Coordinates of C-alpha atoms and ligand atoms in Angstrom, one line a residue:
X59 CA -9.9 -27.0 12.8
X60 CA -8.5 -25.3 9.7
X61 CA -5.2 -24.2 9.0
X62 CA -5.3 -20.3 8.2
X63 CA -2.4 -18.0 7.2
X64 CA -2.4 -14.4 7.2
X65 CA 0.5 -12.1 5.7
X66 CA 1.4 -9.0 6.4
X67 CA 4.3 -6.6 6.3
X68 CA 6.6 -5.2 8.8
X69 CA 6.3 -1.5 9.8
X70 CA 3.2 0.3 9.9
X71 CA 1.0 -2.2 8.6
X72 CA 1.7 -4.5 11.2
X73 CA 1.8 -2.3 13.8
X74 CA -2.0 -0.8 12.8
X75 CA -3.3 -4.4 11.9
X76 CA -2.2 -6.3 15.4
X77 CA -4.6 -4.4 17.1
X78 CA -7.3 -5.1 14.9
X79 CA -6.3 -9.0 14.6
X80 CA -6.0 -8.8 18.5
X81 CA -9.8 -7.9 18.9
X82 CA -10.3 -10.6 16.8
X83 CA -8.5 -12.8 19.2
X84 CA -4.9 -13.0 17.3
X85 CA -2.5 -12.4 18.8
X86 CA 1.1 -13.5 18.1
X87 CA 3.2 -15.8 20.2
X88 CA 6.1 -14.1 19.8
X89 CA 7.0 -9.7 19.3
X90 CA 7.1 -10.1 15.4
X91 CA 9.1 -7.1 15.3
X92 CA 12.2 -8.2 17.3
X93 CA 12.1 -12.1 16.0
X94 CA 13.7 -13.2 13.2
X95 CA 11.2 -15.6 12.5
X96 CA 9.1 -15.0 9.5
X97 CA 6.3 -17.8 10.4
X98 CA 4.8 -17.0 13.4
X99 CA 2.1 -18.8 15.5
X100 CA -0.4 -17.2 17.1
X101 CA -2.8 -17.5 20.4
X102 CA -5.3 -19.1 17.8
X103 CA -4.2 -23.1 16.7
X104 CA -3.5 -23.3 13.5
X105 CA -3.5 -19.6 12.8
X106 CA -0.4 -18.0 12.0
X107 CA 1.2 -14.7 10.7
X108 CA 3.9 -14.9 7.4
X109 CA 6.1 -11.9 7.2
X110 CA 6.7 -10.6 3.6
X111 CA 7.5 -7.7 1.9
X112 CA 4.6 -5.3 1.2
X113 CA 4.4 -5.2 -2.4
X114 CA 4.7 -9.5 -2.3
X115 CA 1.7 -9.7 0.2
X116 CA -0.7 -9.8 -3.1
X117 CA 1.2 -12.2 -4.5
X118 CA 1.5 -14.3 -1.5
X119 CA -2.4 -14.5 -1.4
X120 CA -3.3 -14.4 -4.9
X121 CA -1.2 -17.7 -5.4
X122 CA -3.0 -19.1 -2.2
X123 CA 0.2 -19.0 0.1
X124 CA -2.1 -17.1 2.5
X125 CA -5.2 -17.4 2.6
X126 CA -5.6 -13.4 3.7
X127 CA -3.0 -10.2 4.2
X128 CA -3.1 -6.9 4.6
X129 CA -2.2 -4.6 1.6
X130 CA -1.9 -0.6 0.7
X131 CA -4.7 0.2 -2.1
X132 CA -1.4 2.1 -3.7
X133 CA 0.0 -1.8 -4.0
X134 CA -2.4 -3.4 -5.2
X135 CA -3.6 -1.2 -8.0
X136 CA 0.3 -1.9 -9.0
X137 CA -0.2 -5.6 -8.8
X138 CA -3.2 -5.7 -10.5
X139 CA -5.7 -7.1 -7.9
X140 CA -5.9 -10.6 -10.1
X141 CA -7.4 -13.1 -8.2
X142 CA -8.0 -11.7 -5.2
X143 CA -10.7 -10.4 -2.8
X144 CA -10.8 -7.0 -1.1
X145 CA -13.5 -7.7 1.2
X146 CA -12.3 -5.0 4.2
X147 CA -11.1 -1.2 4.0
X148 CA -9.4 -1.7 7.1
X149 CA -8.9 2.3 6.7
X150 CA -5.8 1.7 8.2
X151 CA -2.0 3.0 7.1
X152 CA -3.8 6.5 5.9
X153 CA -2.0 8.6 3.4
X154 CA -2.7 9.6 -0.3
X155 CA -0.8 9.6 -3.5
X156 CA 0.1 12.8 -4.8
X157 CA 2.3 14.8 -7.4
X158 CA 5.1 16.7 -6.0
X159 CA 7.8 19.5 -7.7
X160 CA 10.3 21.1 -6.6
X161 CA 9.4 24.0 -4.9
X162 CA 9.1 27.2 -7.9
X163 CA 9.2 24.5 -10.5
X164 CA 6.0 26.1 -12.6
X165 CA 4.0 23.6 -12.5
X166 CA 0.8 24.6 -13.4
X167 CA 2.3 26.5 -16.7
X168 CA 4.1 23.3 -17.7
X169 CA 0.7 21.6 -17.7
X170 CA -1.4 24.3 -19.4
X171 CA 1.4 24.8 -22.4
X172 CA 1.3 21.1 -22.6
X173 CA 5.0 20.8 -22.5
X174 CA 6.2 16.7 -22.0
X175 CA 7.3 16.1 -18.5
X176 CA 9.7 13.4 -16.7
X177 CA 8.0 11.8 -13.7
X178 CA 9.7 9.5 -11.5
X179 CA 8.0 6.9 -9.7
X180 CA 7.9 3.6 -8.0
X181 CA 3.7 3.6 -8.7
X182 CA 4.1 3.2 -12.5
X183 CA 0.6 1.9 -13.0
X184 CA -1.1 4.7 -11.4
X185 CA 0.9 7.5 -12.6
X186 CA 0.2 6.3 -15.8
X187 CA -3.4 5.9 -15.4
X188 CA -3.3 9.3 -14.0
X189 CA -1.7 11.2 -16.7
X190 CA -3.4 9.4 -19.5
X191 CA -7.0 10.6 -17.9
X192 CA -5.4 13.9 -17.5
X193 CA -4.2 13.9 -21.3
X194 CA -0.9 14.7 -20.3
X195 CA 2.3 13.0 -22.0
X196 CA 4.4 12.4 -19.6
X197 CA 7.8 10.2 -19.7
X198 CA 7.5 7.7 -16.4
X199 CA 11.2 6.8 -14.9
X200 CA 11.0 3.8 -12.3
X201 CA 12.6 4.0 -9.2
X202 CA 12.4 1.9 -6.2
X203 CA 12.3 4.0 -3.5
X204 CA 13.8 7.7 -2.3
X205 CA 12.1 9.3 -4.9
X206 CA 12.3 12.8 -3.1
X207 CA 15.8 13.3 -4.9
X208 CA 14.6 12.9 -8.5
X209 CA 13.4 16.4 -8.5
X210 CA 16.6 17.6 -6.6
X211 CA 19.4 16.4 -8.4
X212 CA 17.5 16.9 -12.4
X213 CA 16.5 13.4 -13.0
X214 CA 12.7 14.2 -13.3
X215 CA 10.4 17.3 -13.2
X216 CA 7.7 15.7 -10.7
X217 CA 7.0 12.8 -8.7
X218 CA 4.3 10.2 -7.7
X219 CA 4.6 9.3 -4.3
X220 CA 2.6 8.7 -0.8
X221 CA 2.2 11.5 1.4
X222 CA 0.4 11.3 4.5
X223 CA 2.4 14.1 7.0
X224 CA 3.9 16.1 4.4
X225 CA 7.3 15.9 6.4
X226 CA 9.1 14.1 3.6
X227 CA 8.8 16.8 0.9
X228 CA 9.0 19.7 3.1
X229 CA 12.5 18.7 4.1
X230 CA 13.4 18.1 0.6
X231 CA 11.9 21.2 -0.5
X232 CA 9.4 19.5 -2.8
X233 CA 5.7 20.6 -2.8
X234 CA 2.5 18.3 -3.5
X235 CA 0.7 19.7 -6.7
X236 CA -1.9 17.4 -7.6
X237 CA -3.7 14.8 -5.2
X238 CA -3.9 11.6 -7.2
X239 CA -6.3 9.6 -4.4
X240 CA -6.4 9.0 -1.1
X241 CA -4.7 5.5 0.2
X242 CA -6.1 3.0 2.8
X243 CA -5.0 -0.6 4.0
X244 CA -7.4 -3.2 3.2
X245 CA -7.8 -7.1 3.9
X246 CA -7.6 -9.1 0.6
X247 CA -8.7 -13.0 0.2
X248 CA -7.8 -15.5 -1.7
X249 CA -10.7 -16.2 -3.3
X250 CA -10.8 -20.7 -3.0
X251 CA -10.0 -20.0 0.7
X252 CA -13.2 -17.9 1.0
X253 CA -15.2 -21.0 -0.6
X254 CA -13.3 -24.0 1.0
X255 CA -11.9 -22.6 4.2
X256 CA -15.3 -20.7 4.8
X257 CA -16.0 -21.1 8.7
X258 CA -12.8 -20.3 9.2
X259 CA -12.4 -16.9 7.4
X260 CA -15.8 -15.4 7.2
X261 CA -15.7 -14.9 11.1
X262 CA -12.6 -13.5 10.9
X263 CA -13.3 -11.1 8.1
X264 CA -16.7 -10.2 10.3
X265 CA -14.3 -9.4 13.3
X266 CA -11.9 -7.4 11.2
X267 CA -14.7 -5.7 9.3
X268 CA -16.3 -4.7 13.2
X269 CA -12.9 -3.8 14.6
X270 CA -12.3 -1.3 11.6
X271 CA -15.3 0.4 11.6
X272 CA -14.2 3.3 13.4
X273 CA -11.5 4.0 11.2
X274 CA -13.6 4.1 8.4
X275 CA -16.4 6.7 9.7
X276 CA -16.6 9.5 8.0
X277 CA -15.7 13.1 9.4
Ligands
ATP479 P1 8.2 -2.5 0.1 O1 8.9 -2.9 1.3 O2 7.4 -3.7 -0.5 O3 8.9 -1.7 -0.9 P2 7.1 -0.1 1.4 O4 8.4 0.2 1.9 O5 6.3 0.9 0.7 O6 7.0 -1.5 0.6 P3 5.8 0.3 3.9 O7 6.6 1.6 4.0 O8 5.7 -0.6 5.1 O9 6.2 -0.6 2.7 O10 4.3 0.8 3.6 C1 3.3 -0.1 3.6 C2 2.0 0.6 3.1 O11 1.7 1.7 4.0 C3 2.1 1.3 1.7 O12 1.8 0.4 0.7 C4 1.1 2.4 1.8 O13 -0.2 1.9 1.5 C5 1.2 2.8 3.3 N1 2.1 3.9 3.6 C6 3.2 4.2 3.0 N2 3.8 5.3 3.5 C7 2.9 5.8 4.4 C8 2.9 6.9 5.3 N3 3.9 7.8 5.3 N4 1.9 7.1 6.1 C9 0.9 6.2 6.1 N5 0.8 5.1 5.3 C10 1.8 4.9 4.5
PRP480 C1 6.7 6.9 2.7 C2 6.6 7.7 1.4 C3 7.2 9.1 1.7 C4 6.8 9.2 3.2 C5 5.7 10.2 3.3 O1 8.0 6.5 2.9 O2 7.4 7.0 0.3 O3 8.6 9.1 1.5 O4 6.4 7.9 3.7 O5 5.3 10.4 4.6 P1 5.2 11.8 5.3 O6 4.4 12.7 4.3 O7 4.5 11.6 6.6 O8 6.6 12.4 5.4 P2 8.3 5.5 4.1 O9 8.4 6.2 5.4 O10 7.4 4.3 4.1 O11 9.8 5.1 3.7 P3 10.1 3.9 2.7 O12 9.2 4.1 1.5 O13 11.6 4.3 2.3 O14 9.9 2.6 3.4

């Protein structure tokens, strides 16, 4: 039988895609939250699980480490999407990318006199892409991550960042201005795995397809 490999990240997106690999009849050997092992078998032979950072999982498959993973739209429209396949919305890990201010920051004057802004972000790409469509110049500042205290302590005007409860920026005293686009989880393929390892992935990527359809019915 084929050898498959399937990475995914710790947190969310492997606690919302087990279930979905489960109905598909994966399930791993050992709680991949508590081991410290980052190769995991599973109930299926020769299927197993990597664990890798969320933003490496399209790199992982694009360079045909695995053969599929589970990925935020948010990172892989930073990574490019290059060789891969998104063949599932697995409309899991919900949220949506949004511009946030401090709250009373003016924001809708700022953008209407056309004055230049400083956003921070980890989501470079599609800030950019963003503000360019928007005809807005805007300075971008990277960050890597708490980007709730750019606002706060003056080292940007606004920020680009996922928001799914709204709990983050209410506690910072940050409010969401714009809605950039709404964020789902989907399955990605490498694409010579899809060819050559065919009747091994395509039922998988049926079963995943079938198990995710619920999330991804509309209202
Ligand atoms: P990395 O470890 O590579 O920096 P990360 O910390 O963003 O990535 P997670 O927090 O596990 O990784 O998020 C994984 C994915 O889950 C994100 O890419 C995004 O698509 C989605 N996500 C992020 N935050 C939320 C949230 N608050 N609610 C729902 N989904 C979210
Ligand atoms: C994400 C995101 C926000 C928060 C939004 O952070 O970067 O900070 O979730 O969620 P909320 O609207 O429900 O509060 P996460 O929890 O993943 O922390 P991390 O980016 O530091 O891993």
């Amino acid at each position: 039988m084929t050898a498959l490999t399937i990475a995914l990240s710790k947190g969310r997106i492997l606690d919302e895609a087990l279930p979905l690999l489960a109905s598909a009849g994966i399930v791993p050997t050992e709680d991949p939250e508590t081991s410290r092992k980052l190769f995991l078998p599973t109930s299926r032979p020769r299927v197993s699980i990597v664990l890798v950072r969320a933003s490496d999982v399209p790199t992982y498959v694009q360079w045909g480490a695995a053969d599929l993973g589970v990925a935020g739209k948010d990172v892989l429209l930073e990574h490019g999407g290059q060789g891969l396949y998104q063949p599932v919305d697995l409309g899991i890990a919900r949220c949506r990318m949004s511009v946030a201010t401090r709250r009373g920051y003016d924001w809708e004057g700022t953008v209407q006199r056309g004055a230049r802004i400083r956003v921070a972000t980890k989501y470079v790409s599609i800030a950019r892409e963003h503000f360019a469509a928007k005809g807005m110049h805007v300075d971008l500042i990277k960050l890597y991550g708490s980007m709730e205290l750019a606002p706060l302590s003056g080292l940007a005007d606004a920020i680009v960042d996922l928001v799914s409860t709204g709990n983050t920026l209410k506690a910072n005293d940050l409010v969401e201005v714009e809605t950039i686009m709404p964020i789902t989880s989907r399955l990605i393929a490498n694409p010579a795995a899809l060819k050559l390892k065919r009747d091994a992935v395509k039922p998988l990527v049926d079963a995943l397809a079938a198990a995710s359809a619920s999330n991804r019915a509309g209202p």
